[in-house]
Coordinates of C-alpha atoms in Angstrom, one line a residue:
M1 CA -43.2 -20.6 45.1
A2 CA -40.2 -18.2 44.9
K3 CA -39.9 -15.8 41.9
E4 CA -36.6 -17.4 40.9
E5 CA -38.3 -20.8 40.6
I6 CA -41.2 -19.3 38.5
K7 CA -38.7 -17.7 36.1
E8 CA -36.7 -20.9 35.9
G9 CA -39.9 -22.8 35.0
K10 CA -40.8 -20.4 32.2
E11 CA -37.3 -20.6 30.6
S12 CA -37.5 -24.4 30.8
L13 CA -40.9 -24.4 29.1
T14 CA -39.6 -22.2 26.4
K15 CA -36.7 -24.5 25.8
E16 CA -39.0 -27.5 25.5
E17 CA -41.2 -25.6 23.0
K18 CA -38.1 -24.7 20.9
K19 CA -37.0 -28.3 21.1
A20 CA -40.5 -29.5 19.9
K21 CA -40.5 -27.0 17.1
K22 CA -37.1 -28.1 15.9
L23 CA -38.1 -31.8 16.1
E24 CA -41.2 -31.1 14.1
A25 CA -39.2 -29.4 11.4
K26 CA -36.9 -32.4 11.2
K27 CA -39.9 -34.7 10.9
E28 CA -41.3 -32.6 8.0
K29 CA -38.0 -32.9 6.1
A30 CA -37.9 -36.6 6.8
E31 CA -41.5 -37.0 5.4
E32 CA -40.5 -35.1 2.2
K33 CA -37.5 -37.4 1.7
K34 CA -39.6 -40.5 2.4
A35 CA -42.1 -39.4 -0.3
E36 CA -39.3 -38.8 -2.8
L37 CA -37.8 -42.3 -2.1
N38 CA -41.2 -43.9 -2.3
K39 CA -41.7 -42.5 -5.8
E40 CA -38.3 -43.8 -6.9
I41 CA -39.1 -47.2 -5.4
D42 CA -42.5 -47.3 -7.2
E43 CA -40.8 -46.6 -10.6
I44 CA -38.2 -49.4 -10.1
K45 CA -41.0 -51.8 -9.0
S46 CA -42.8 -51.2 -12.2
R47 CA -39.6 -51.9 -14.2
I48 CA -39.2 -55.2 -12.2
L49 CA -42.6 -56.3 -13.2
E50 CA -42.0 -55.6 -16.9
E51 CA -38.4 -57.0 -17.0
K52 CA -38.1 -60.6 -18.4
D53 CA -34.4 -61.3 -17.9
V54 CA -33.7 -62.9 -14.5
K55 CA -30.3 -61.2 -14.2
E56 CA -31.6 -57.8 -15.0
K57 CA -34.4 -58.3 -12.4
E58 CA -31.7 -59.0 -9.8
K59 CA -30.0 -55.8 -10.7
L60 CA -33.2 -53.8 -10.4
R61 CA -34.1 -55.5 -7.1
K62 CA -30.7 -54.5 -5.7
Q63 CA -31.4 -50.9 -6.7
R64 CA -34.8 -51.2 -5.1
D65 CA -33.4 -52.7 -1.9
D66 CA -30.8 -49.9 -1.6
L67 CA -33.6 -47.3 -1.8
V68 CA -35.7 -49.2 0.7
A69 CA -32.7 -49.3 3.1
Q70 CA -32.5 -45.5 2.7
L71 CA -36.2 -45.2 3.4
D72 CA -36.0 -47.5 6.4
S73 CA -33.3 -45.3 7.9
I74 CA -35.4 -42.1 7.7
K75 CA -38.3 -43.3 9.8
K76 CA -39.5 -40.7 12.2
S77 CA -37.6 -40.4 15.5
K78 CA -39.3 -39.9 18.8
D79 CA -37.7 -38.1 21.8
G80 CA -38.5 -39.6 25.1
M81 CA -39.1 -37.0 27.9
T82 CA -36.4 -37.1 30.5
I83 CA -37.5 -37.3 34.1
P84 CA -35.2 -35.2 36.2
M85 CA -34.3 -36.5 39.6
A86 CA -34.6 -34.1 42.6
P87 CA -31.3 -33.3 44.3
S88 CA -30.8 -35.0 47.6
K89 CA -31.2 -32.7 50.7
K90 CA -29.2 -35.1 52.8
R91 CA -25.7 -35.2 51.3
G92 CA -24.5 -37.5 54.1
I93 CA -26.7 -40.5 53.2
K94 CA -24.9 -43.8 53.1
A95 CA -23.8 -45.2 49.8
C96 CA -25.8 -48.4 50.3
V97 CA -29.0 -46.5 50.9
A98 CA -28.3 -44.4 47.7
I99 CA -28.0 -47.6 45.7
V100 CA -31.4 -48.9 47.2
V101 CA -33.0 -45.6 46.1
V102 CA -31.6 -45.9 42.5
V103 CA -32.8 -49.5 42.3
A104 CA -36.2 -48.5 43.6
L105 CA -36.5 -45.8 41.0
I106 CA -35.5 -48.2 38.2
C107 CA -38.1 -50.7 39.4
T108 CA -40.7 -47.9 39.5
Y109 CA -39.9 -47.1 35.8
I110 CA -40.2 -50.7 34.9
A111 CA -43.4 -51.2 36.8
T112 CA -45.1 -48.1 35.3
G113 CA -44.0 -48.8 31.8
T114 CA -41.9 -45.7 31.5
A115 CA -38.5 -47.4 31.5
R116 CA -38.1 -46.7 27.8
Y117 CA -38.3 -42.9 28.5
G118 CA -36.3 -42.8 31.8
L119 CA -33.1 -40.9 32.2
F120 CA -30.9 -43.9 31.7
S121 CA -33.0 -45.2 28.8
Y122 CA -32.8 -41.8 27.1
F123 CA -29.0 -42.1 27.0
G124 CA -29.2 -45.8 26.0
V125 CA -27.6 -47.1 29.1
P126 CA -29.8 -50.1 29.8
Q127 CA -29.9 -51.0 26.2
S128 CA -26.1 -51.0 25.9
T129 CA -25.5 -53.0 29.2
L130 CA -28.5 -55.3 29.8
T131 CA -28.8 -58.7 28.3
A132 CA -31.7 -59.3 25.9
Y133 CA -31.1 -63.0 25.3
T134 CA -28.8 -65.7 26.5
I135 CA -27.8 -68.1 23.6
T136 CA -26.4 -71.5 24.5
D137 CA -24.5 -73.2 21.6
G138 CA -24.1 -76.9 20.8
D139 CA -21.1 -77.2 23.1
G140 CA -23.0 -75.8 26.1
E141 CA -21.2 -72.4 26.0
T142 CA -23.4 -69.4 26.7
H143 CA -23.3 -66.0 25.0
S144 CA -25.1 -62.8 25.9
V145 CA -26.8 -60.6 23.4
K146 CA -27.5 -57.0 24.4
V147 CA -30.8 -55.1 24.3
S148 CA -29.3 -52.7 21.7
T149 CA -29.0 -55.7 19.4
Y150 CA -32.7 -56.5 19.8
N151 CA -33.6 -52.9 19.1
Y152 CA -31.5 -53.0 15.9
Y153 CA -33.2 -56.1 14.6
F154 CA -36.6 -54.9 15.7
A155 CA -36.2 -51.8 13.6
L156 CA -35.1 -53.7 10.6
Y157 CA -38.0 -56.1 10.8
Y158 CA -40.6 -53.5 11.5
N159 CA -39.4 -51.2 8.8
N160 CA -39.2 -54.0 6.2
L161 CA -42.7 -55.2 7.2
R162 CA -44.1 -51.7 6.7
S163 CA -42.3 -51.3 3.4
Q164 CA -43.5 -54.6 2.1
Q165 CA -47.1 -53.9 3.1
E166 CA -47.0 -50.5 1.4
Q167 CA -45.9 -52.3 -1.8
Y168 CA -48.7 -54.8 -1.6
S169 CA -51.3 -52.0 -1.0
Q170 CA -50.1 -50.2 -4.1
Y171 CA -51.0 -53.2 -6.2
N172 CA -54.3 -53.7 -4.4
V173 CA -53.3 -57.0 -2.8
D174 CA -55.6 -57.9 0.1
L175 CA -53.5 -59.4 2.9
G176 CA -56.5 -60.1 5.1
E177 CA -55.5 -61.0 8.7
N178 CA -51.8 -60.7 7.7
A179 CA -52.2 -56.9 7.3
V180 CA -51.0 -54.5 10.0
D181 CA -52.6 -51.2 10.7
F182 CA -49.6 -49.1 11.4
D183 CA -51.7 -46.3 12.9
K184 CA -52.7 -48.5 15.8
K185 CA -50.8 -50.2 18.6
L186 CA -49.3 -53.5 17.6
K187 CA -50.4 -55.0 20.9
D188 CA -54.0 -54.3 20.0
Q189 CA -53.9 -56.2 16.7
T190 CA -53.8 -60.0 16.2
T191 CA -52.5 -62.4 13.5
T192 CA -51.8 -66.1 13.2
N193 CA -48.3 -67.5 13.7
D194 CA -46.7 -70.5 12.0
D195 CA -48.1 -72.8 14.7
G196 CA -51.6 -71.6 13.9
D197 CA -51.9 -69.7 17.2
T198 CA -53.6 -66.3 17.4
V199 CA -51.1 -63.8 18.8
T200 CA -50.8 -60.0 18.9
W201 CA -48.7 -58.4 16.2
A202 CA -46.4 -57.1 19.0
Q203 CA -45.7 -60.7 20.1
F204 CA -45.4 -62.0 16.5
I205 CA -42.7 -59.5 15.6
R206 CA -41.0 -60.1 18.9
D207 CA -40.8 -63.8 18.2
E208 CA -39.6 -63.2 14.6
V209 CA -36.9 -60.9 15.8
M210 CA -35.7 -63.4 18.4
E211 CA -35.6 -66.1 15.7
N212 CA -33.6 -63.8 13.3
I213 CA -31.1 -63.0 16.1
K214 CA -30.7 -66.7 17.0
N215 CA -30.1 -67.7 13.3
T216 CA -27.6 -64.8 12.6
Y217 CA -25.6 -65.3 15.8
M218 CA -25.7 -69.1 15.4
Y219 CA -23.7 -68.9 12.2
Y220 CA -21.5 -66.1 13.6
Y221 CA -20.5 -68.2 16.6
E222 CA -19.9 -71.3 14.4
A223 CA -17.7 -69.1 12.1
V224 CA -15.7 -68.0 15.1
K225 CA -15.3 -71.6 16.3
A226 CA -14.2 -72.7 12.8
N227 CA -11.6 -69.9 12.8
D228 CA -9.8 -71.1 16.0
G229 CA -11.9 -68.9 18.2
K230 CA -11.0 -65.7 16.4
E231 CA -13.5 -63.5 14.6
P232 CA -13.1 -64.0 10.8
E233 CA -12.3 -61.0 8.6
I234 CA -15.1 -59.8 6.3
T235 CA -14.3 -59.3 2.6
D236 CA -12.8 -56.1 1.2
E237 CA -16.0 -55.5 -0.7
Q238 CA -18.0 -55.8 2.5
K239 CA -15.6 -53.4 4.3
D240 CA -16.1 -50.9 1.4
E241 CA -19.9 -51.4 1.5
L242 CA -20.0 -50.7 5.3
K243 CA -17.7 -47.7 4.9
E244 CA -19.9 -46.3 2.2
T245 CA -23.1 -46.9 4.2
I246 CA -21.7 -45.1 7.3
K247 CA -20.5 -42.3 5.0
N248 CA -24.1 -41.9 3.6
Y249 CA -25.5 -41.9 7.1
K250 CA -23.1 -39.2 8.2
E251 CA -24.0 -37.0 5.3
T252 CA -27.8 -37.4 6.0
A253 CA -27.3 -37.0 9.7
N254 CA -25.3 -33.8 9.2
K255 CA -28.1 -32.4 7.0
E256 CA -30.7 -33.2 9.7
G257 CA -28.6 -31.7 12.5
F258 CA -27.7 -35.1 14.1
T259 CA -24.5 -36.9 14.9
V260 CA -24.3 -40.2 13.0
S261 CA -25.0 -42.0 16.4
G262 CA -27.9 -39.8 17.2
Y263 CA -29.3 -40.4 13.7
L264 CA -29.0 -44.1 14.0
T265 CA -30.6 -44.0 17.5
A266 CA -33.5 -42.0 16.0
A267 CA -33.9 -44.4 13.1
L268 CA -33.2 -47.8 14.8
G269 CA -33.9 -47.4 18.5
K270 CA -32.4 -46.6 21.9
G271 CA -28.9 -48.0 22.3
V272 CA -28.2 -48.3 18.6
N273 CA -25.3 -46.0 17.9
E274 CA -22.6 -46.1 15.2
K275 CA -20.5 -48.6 17.2
V276 CA -23.5 -50.9 17.5
F277 CA -24.4 -50.5 13.9
R278 CA -20.9 -51.4 12.7
R279 CA -20.8 -54.4 15.1
E280 CA -24.1 -55.8 14.0
A281 CA -23.3 -55.2 10.3
K282 CA -20.0 -57.1 10.7
I283 CA -21.7 -59.9 12.6
S284 CA -24.3 -60.2 9.8
Y285 CA -21.5 -60.3 7.1
I286 CA -19.6 -63.0 9.0
S287 CA -22.7 -65.0 9.6
E288 CA -23.7 -64.8 5.9
N289 CA -20.2 -65.6 4.7
Y290 CA -20.0 -68.7 6.8
K291 CA -23.4 -69.9 5.8
T292 CA -22.5 -69.4 2.1
E293 CA -19.2 -71.2 2.7
L294 CA -21.0 -74.2 4.2
Q295 CA -23.4 -74.3 1.3
D296 CA -20.6 -74.0 -1.2
K297 CA -18.9 -77.0 0.4
L298 CA -22.2 -78.9 0.1
N299 CA -22.6 -77.8 -3.5
D300 CA -19.2 -79.5 -4.3
T301 CA -20.2 -82.7 -2.6
E302 CA -19.5 -85.8 -4.7
Y303 CA -22.2 -88.4 -4.5
S304 CA -21.9 -92.0 -5.6
N305 CA -23.3 -93.4 -8.8
N306 CA -25.8 -95.4 -6.8
E307 CA -27.1 -92.1 -5.2
Y308 CA -27.3 -90.4 -8.6
N309 CA -29.1 -93.4 -10.1
K310 CA -31.6 -93.5 -7.2
Y311 CA -32.3 -89.8 -7.6
K312 CA -32.8 -90.3 -11.4
K313 CA -35.2 -93.1 -10.8
E314 CA -37.3 -91.1 -8.3
H315 CA -37.2 -87.8 -10.3
K316 CA -37.4 -89.1 -13.9
D317 CA -40.1 -86.6 -14.8
D318 CA -38.1 -83.7 -13.6
L319 CA -34.9 -84.7 -15.4
E320 CA -36.3 -85.7 -18.8
V321 CA -35.8 -83.3 -21.7
V322 CA -37.4 -82.8 -25.2
D323 CA -36.4 -80.9 -28.3
V324 CA -39.3 -78.8 -29.7
K325 CA -40.3 -75.8 -31.7
Y326 CA -42.5 -73.7 -29.5
F327 CA -44.4 -70.4 -29.9
E328 CA -47.0 -68.6 -27.9
C329 CA -49.6 -66.7 -30.0
D330 CA -51.6 -63.7 -28.8
S331 CA -54.9 -65.6 -29.1
A332 CA -56.3 -69.1 -29.5
D333 CA -57.6 -68.1 -33.0
D334 CA -54.1 -67.1 -34.0
A335 CA -52.8 -70.4 -32.7
K336 CA -55.4 -72.3 -34.7
A337 CA -54.4 -70.4 -37.9
F338 CA -50.8 -71.0 -37.1
V339 CA -51.3 -74.8 -37.0
K340 CA -53.4 -74.8 -40.1
E341 CA -50.6 -73.0 -42.1
L342 CA -47.7 -75.0 -40.5
A343 CA -45.8 -77.3 -43.0
S344 CA -45.6 -81.0 -42.1
D345 CA -41.8 -80.7 -41.8
G346 CA -42.1 -77.6 -39.6
S347 CA -39.9 -75.7 -42.1
N348 CA -42.0 -72.5 -41.9
F349 CA -42.3 -72.4 -38.1
A350 CA -40.1 -69.4 -37.7
E351 CA -41.8 -67.5 -40.5
L352 CA -45.2 -68.1 -38.9
A353 CA -43.9 -67.0 -35.5
S354 CA -42.8 -63.7 -37.1
K355 CA -46.1 -63.4 -38.8
Y356 CA -48.2 -63.9 -35.7
T357 CA -46.1 -61.6 -33.5
S358 CA -47.9 -58.3 -32.9
D359 CA -47.0 -55.6 -35.4
D360 CA -46.4 -53.3 -32.4
N361 CA -43.4 -55.4 -31.3
K362 CA -41.0 -54.7 -34.2
F363 CA -38.0 -56.1 -32.5
E364 CA -39.5 -59.5 -31.8
K365 CA -41.2 -59.6 -35.2
E366 CA -37.8 -59.3 -36.8
A367 CA -36.0 -61.6 -34.3
Y368 CA -38.5 -64.5 -34.8
K369 CA -37.4 -64.8 -38.4
D370 CA -34.4 -66.6 -37.0
P371 CA -35.3 -70.3 -36.3
V372 CA -33.1 -70.3 -33.2
E373 CA -35.7 -68.0 -31.4
T374 CA -38.4 -70.7 -31.5
T375 CA -36.2 -73.9 -31.3
Y376 CA -35.7 -75.3 -27.8
T377 CA -33.3 -78.2 -27.3
E378 CA -33.3 -80.2 -24.0
L379 CA -36.3 -78.4 -22.6
T380 CA -37.6 -79.6 -19.2
R381 CA -41.1 -79.5 -17.8
S382 CA -40.2 -76.8 -15.3
T383 CA -38.6 -74.6 -18.0
L384 CA -41.6 -74.8 -20.2
Q385 CA -43.7 -73.8 -17.2
Q386 CA -41.4 -70.9 -16.5
L387 CA -41.9 -69.7 -20.1
G388 CA -45.5 -69.2 -19.2
A389 CA -46.7 -71.7 -21.9
A390 CA -50.4 -72.3 -22.0
I391 CA -49.7 -75.9 -22.8
A392 CA -47.8 -76.3 -19.5
Q393 CA -50.5 -75.0 -17.2
A394 CA -52.4 -77.2 -14.8
D395 CA -55.7 -78.6 -16.0
E396 CA -58.9 -77.1 -14.5
H397 CA -59.4 -78.5 -11.0
D398 CA -62.3 -78.3 -8.5
H399 CA -60.9 -78.0 -5.0
K400 CA -62.5 -80.6 -2.7
D401 CA -63.5 -79.7 0.9
G402 CA -60.9 -80.9 3.3
E403 CA -58.3 -81.3 0.6
E404 CA -55.0 -80.1 2.1
E405 CA -53.0 -80.2 -1.1
E406 CA -54.6 -79.8 -4.5
E407 CA -53.8 -82.7 -6.9
H408 CA -53.1 -81.1 -10.3
T409 CA -52.8 -82.8 -13.6
Y410 CA -50.9 -81.4 -16.6
S411 CA -52.3 -83.1 -19.8
G412 CA -50.4 -80.7 -22.1
L413 CA -47.0 -81.6 -20.5
D414 CA -48.0 -85.3 -20.4
W415 CA -48.5 -85.2 -24.2
I416 CA -45.2 -83.5 -24.9
F417 CA -43.2 -85.9 -22.6
S418 CA -45.1 -89.1 -23.6
S419 CA -42.9 -92.0 -24.9
K420 CA -45.3 -92.2 -27.9
R421 CA -44.2 -88.8 -29.3
K422 CA -42.3 -88.7 -32.6
E423 CA -40.8 -86.1 -34.8
G424 CA -43.4 -84.0 -36.6
D425 CA -46.1 -84.4 -34.0
V426 CA -48.0 -81.1 -33.5
K427 CA -50.0 -80.0 -30.5
R428 CA -52.0 -76.8 -29.8
V429 CA -53.4 -75.9 -26.4
S430 CA -55.1 -72.5 -26.2
T431 CA -52.4 -70.1 -27.4
S432 CA -49.5 -72.6 -27.4
V433 CA -48.2 -74.3 -30.5
V434 CA -45.6 -77.1 -30.2
Y435 CA -43.9 -79.0 -32.9
M436 CA -41.9 -82.1 -31.8
L437 CA -38.3 -82.5 -32.8
K438 CA -37.0 -85.1 -30.4
K439 CA -38.9 -87.1 -27.8
A440 CA -38.3 -87.3 -24.0
R441 CA -35.0 -88.8 -22.7
I442 CA -32.3 -88.3 -20.1
S443 CA -29.5 -86.3 -21.8
D444 CA -25.8 -86.5 -21.2
T445 CA -25.1 -82.9 -22.2
K446 CA -22.9 -81.2 -19.7
T447 CA -23.2 -77.8 -18.1
V448 CA -21.0 -75.0 -19.5
N449 CA -19.1 -72.1 -18.0
V450 CA -19.2 -68.9 -20.0
R451 CA -18.3 -65.2 -19.7
H452 CA -20.0 -62.3 -21.4
I453 CA -19.8 -58.5 -21.7
L454 CA -23.2 -56.9 -22.3
I455 CA -23.3 -53.8 -24.3
S456 CA -26.7 -52.1 -24.1
P457 CA -27.8 -49.8 -26.9
L458 CA -29.3 -47.5 -24.3
S459 CA -27.5 -44.6 -22.7
D460 CA -26.5 -44.8 -19.1
E461 CA -29.1 -42.2 -18.2
E462 CA -31.9 -44.2 -20.0
R463 CA -30.9 -47.4 -18.2
E464 CA -30.7 -45.8 -14.8
E465 CA -34.1 -44.1 -15.3
G466 CA -35.6 -47.2 -16.7
S467 CA -37.6 -45.1 -19.1
K468 CA -36.8 -47.4 -22.0
Q469 CA -36.1 -51.1 -22.8
A470 CA -33.2 -52.0 -25.1
T471 CA -35.9 -53.0 -27.7
D472 CA -37.0 -49.4 -27.8
A473 CA -33.5 -48.2 -28.9
T474 CA -33.1 -46.5 -32.3
N475 CA -31.3 -48.2 -35.2
K476 CA -28.5 -45.6 -34.6
Q477 CA -28.2 -46.7 -31.0
W478 CA -28.1 -50.4 -32.0
K479 CA -25.4 -49.8 -34.6
A480 CA -23.3 -47.8 -32.0
A481 CA -23.7 -50.7 -29.5
E482 CA -22.5 -53.2 -32.2
K483 CA -19.6 -51.0 -33.1
K484 CA -18.6 -50.8 -29.4
A485 CA -18.9 -54.6 -29.0
K486 CA -16.6 -55.2 -32.0
K487 CA -14.1 -52.7 -30.7
I488 CA -13.9 -54.4 -27.3
L489 CA -13.6 -57.9 -28.9
A490 CA -10.8 -56.5 -31.0
E491 CA -9.1 -55.2 -27.9
Y492 CA -9.3 -58.6 -26.3
N493 CA -7.9 -60.3 -29.4
K494 CA -4.9 -57.9 -29.3
G495 CA -4.2 -58.8 -25.7
K496 CA -3.3 -62.0 -23.8
K497 CA -6.6 -63.7 -24.8
T498 CA -7.1 -65.4 -21.5
A499 CA -10.3 -65.8 -19.3
E500 CA -8.8 -63.4 -16.8
A501 CA -8.2 -60.7 -19.5
F502 CA -11.7 -61.1 -20.7
G503 CA -13.0 -60.8 -17.2
E504 CA -11.1 -57.5 -16.7
L505 CA -12.8 -56.1 -19.9
A506 CA -16.2 -57.3 -18.5
K507 CA -15.6 -55.4 -15.2
K508 CA -14.8 -52.2 -17.2
N509 CA -17.5 -52.4 -19.9
S510 CA -20.4 -54.8 -19.2
T511 CA -23.7 -53.4 -18.2
D512 CA -24.9 -56.7 -16.8
S513 CA -25.3 -57.3 -13.1
N514 CA -22.4 -59.9 -13.0
A515 CA -19.8 -57.4 -14.3
D516 CA -18.0 -57.5 -11.0
D517 CA -17.6 -61.2 -11.4
G518 CA -15.8 -60.8 -14.7
G519 CA -19.0 -61.6 -16.6
L520 CA -18.8 -65.3 -15.4
Y521 CA -21.7 -67.6 -15.4
E522 CA -20.9 -71.1 -14.1
N523 CA -22.7 -74.4 -14.6
V524 CA -25.1 -72.9 -17.1
T525 CA -27.9 -75.4 -18.1
P526 CA -29.8 -75.4 -21.4
N527 CA -32.5 -72.7 -21.8
T528 CA -31.5 -70.6 -18.8
M529 CA -30.1 -67.9 -21.1
V530 CA -32.0 -66.1 -23.8
S531 CA -32.3 -68.0 -27.1
T532 CA -29.4 -66.7 -29.2
F533 CA -27.1 -66.7 -26.2
N534 CA -28.2 -70.2 -25.3
A535 CA -27.7 -71.5 -28.8
W536 CA -24.1 -70.1 -28.9
C537 CA -23.3 -71.7 -25.5
F538 CA -24.5 -75.1 -26.4
D539 CA -23.3 -75.4 -29.9
S540 CA -21.7 -78.9 -30.2
A541 CA -18.6 -77.4 -31.8
R542 CA -17.9 -75.0 -29.0
K543 CA -14.5 -75.2 -27.3
T544 CA -12.5 -73.4 -24.7
G545 CA -11.3 -69.9 -25.7
D546 CA -14.0 -69.4 -28.4
T547 CA -15.4 -65.9 -28.6
G548 CA -18.2 -64.2 -30.5
I549 CA -20.9 -61.6 -30.5
V550 CA -24.6 -62.4 -30.2
K551 CA -27.6 -60.0 -30.2
T552 CA -30.5 -60.3 -27.8
E553 CA -33.3 -58.1 -26.7
Y554 CA -30.9 -56.7 -24.0
G555 CA -28.1 -55.6 -26.4
Y556 CA -25.0 -57.1 -27.9
H557 CA -23.2 -59.8 -25.9
I558 CA -19.5 -60.4 -26.4
V559 CA -19.2 -64.0 -25.3
Y560 CA -16.3 -66.2 -24.2
F561 CA -16.5 -70.0 -23.8
E562 CA -14.5 -70.8 -20.7
S563 CA -15.1 -74.6 -20.2
V564 CA -17.4 -77.5 -20.2
G565 CA -18.7 -78.4 -16.7
K566 CA -17.8 -81.6 -14.8
L567 CA -21.2 -83.1 -14.7
P568 CA -24.0 -83.9 -17.2
V569 CA -27.0 -81.5 -16.7
W570 CA -29.1 -84.2 -15.1
K571 CA -26.4 -85.1 -12.6
Y572 CA -25.7 -81.5 -11.8
T573 CA -29.4 -81.0 -11.2
A574 CA -29.5 -84.1 -8.9
Q575 CA -26.3 -83.1 -7.1
Q576 CA -27.6 -79.6 -6.4
A577 CA -30.9 -81.0 -5.2
M578 CA -29.3 -83.5 -2.9
A579 CA -26.8 -80.9 -1.6
S580 CA -29.7 -78.6 -0.8
E581 CA -31.5 -81.4 1.1
D582 CA -28.3 -82.2 3.0
G583 CA -27.9 -78.4 3.7
T584 CA -31.5 -78.3 5.1
K585 CA -30.9 -81.3 7.4
A586 CA -27.6 -79.8 8.6
T587 CA -29.3 -76.5 9.3
E588 CA -32.1 -78.2 11.2
K589 CA -29.6 -80.1 13.3
L590 CA -27.6 -77.0 14.1
E591 CA -30.7 -75.1 15.0
K592 CA -31.8 -77.8 17.4
S593 CA -28.4 -77.7 19.1
Y594 CA -28.7 -73.9 19.8
K595 CA -31.0 -72.6 22.5
I596 CA -32.1 -69.0 23.2
K597 CA -33.7 -67.6 26.3
E598 CA -35.1 -64.1 26.8
N599 CA -33.9 -62.0 29.8
W600 CA -36.9 -60.5 31.7
L601 CA -35.1 -57.4 32.9
G602 CA -33.6 -56.7 29.5
S603 CA -36.9 -57.2 27.8
R604 CA -38.4 -54.2 29.7
F605 CA -36.2 -52.0 27.5
F606 CA -37.1 -53.6 24.1
E607 CA -38.4 -51.3 21.4
I608 CA -42.1 -51.7 21.0
D609 CA -43.0 -49.6 18.1
T610 CA -41.0 -47.0 16.1
D611 CA -43.8 -44.7 15.2
I612 CA -46.6 -44.9 17.8
D613 CA -46.4 -42.9 20.9
Y614 CA -47.1 -45.3 23.8

């Protein structure tokens, strides 16, 4: 070998070593960032478990999902080794022969399993040009989906699966055969799919990704059809969200020494650059928007009285409501003492609830002195179960061999909803105490539409950190929150005093998750809001334009009564259930009309695993 060739080889080797060292440094930084994000995610997950309010839980989950998305985007990248092609010694070779040589080389890459690391694959050429799937819609029209799209969806699914499993392991949840060992090859591990078949994890994920792509693109194509063949616009909020996401990626990419496209390729797979990311994000937005639009139309479906009455007859147990005083004691002994001290007319129920509330919970101990905290009007079976009432739990049941679905009985609920109940009846089951006010019936109470502005007594920093609950706030903080609430209400009263004006104040001041919606809650049903809020909403004297301030364990709520809904609660419940069933049938019909077929050549360039070196 000539000296020049030896020298060139040494320089090339040195460059590769430098490249490897630089890559290792990037990986270390990525690992540090991942550890930092995991810590933040763990803290938010703990807050979610402790949070009782559904709306606050949603807000926390969004924060968690944002962090998980950041975590997913920082998965370790893996450089494929490029395979240089030797220069041709015969410059005069015919073009047709040259093409045959190139095709032969590509086929060799595919046959030996090195396609994903070949020269073309390194630059994302096959992933950007080859078809992964051919989708045929209900009209028989075919659509091609590129390999880059598969790789994008694969990375999302894989990273989400890994993140979810890490969450389960932190809480010592044994997933059994549903667990994945991410230190081993996916093709060497098996699981059971929905059909009960044993498949490798590699195949399972591949099938799931294909289904996700089919469903997303199905609604996207339907949205385009419905818009006269033109791609619908996404909302301004979605545009801003996408813009902000790309901005964050660019900032992170610059810190790591990547272009944004290079960073996305490292995080999401070959062929996934900024252009692909933007396109797939937009398609997902359009798909979700159209799906929501279809469901919204169904939710507004007007059914006939015969259909409503049929539903009522078939679901009587689900629609019946009762009025009760209810309290959950800390122990069965406390519940026994509670019943023993309870007056026959139930007049001291609130007093006893306060008495038997733990001394450690000063906020609730004081709150329970108000009868509204333990009085539930128009309570359904499901709501009582959601409250975690011992009296609403299933009776002990021995599972029989071969029993596919366990048949549960609920003697506590049966007692409460029995036609034999009368005012003053008392029932204790374990830690639950129930005092009957009004027996089971189908109510004609209508849903309500309300707005609110939540003023938390906690500082912005305390809320963001999640280090405290509102009930932990000092008297000084509560007084400050009340003062602020009164000031905002006074500002409203000096203005136009319209729903829109209230909504603008909510956007500026509310700490609730629905602030961007002007604090609006539509079609509220009894007992879906915390007690004092619920009592204000369903006061029989309430009328459009009413305002007030109520205190709950989350802070002070400035409330605005917008209107009474169109339907009684039972009809609204029936309408939503029937609309949901119709939506399911429509989706199943649409899914059957769409077909998806995998392209063999394109599948040779599918991502297999984002972290394991194959």
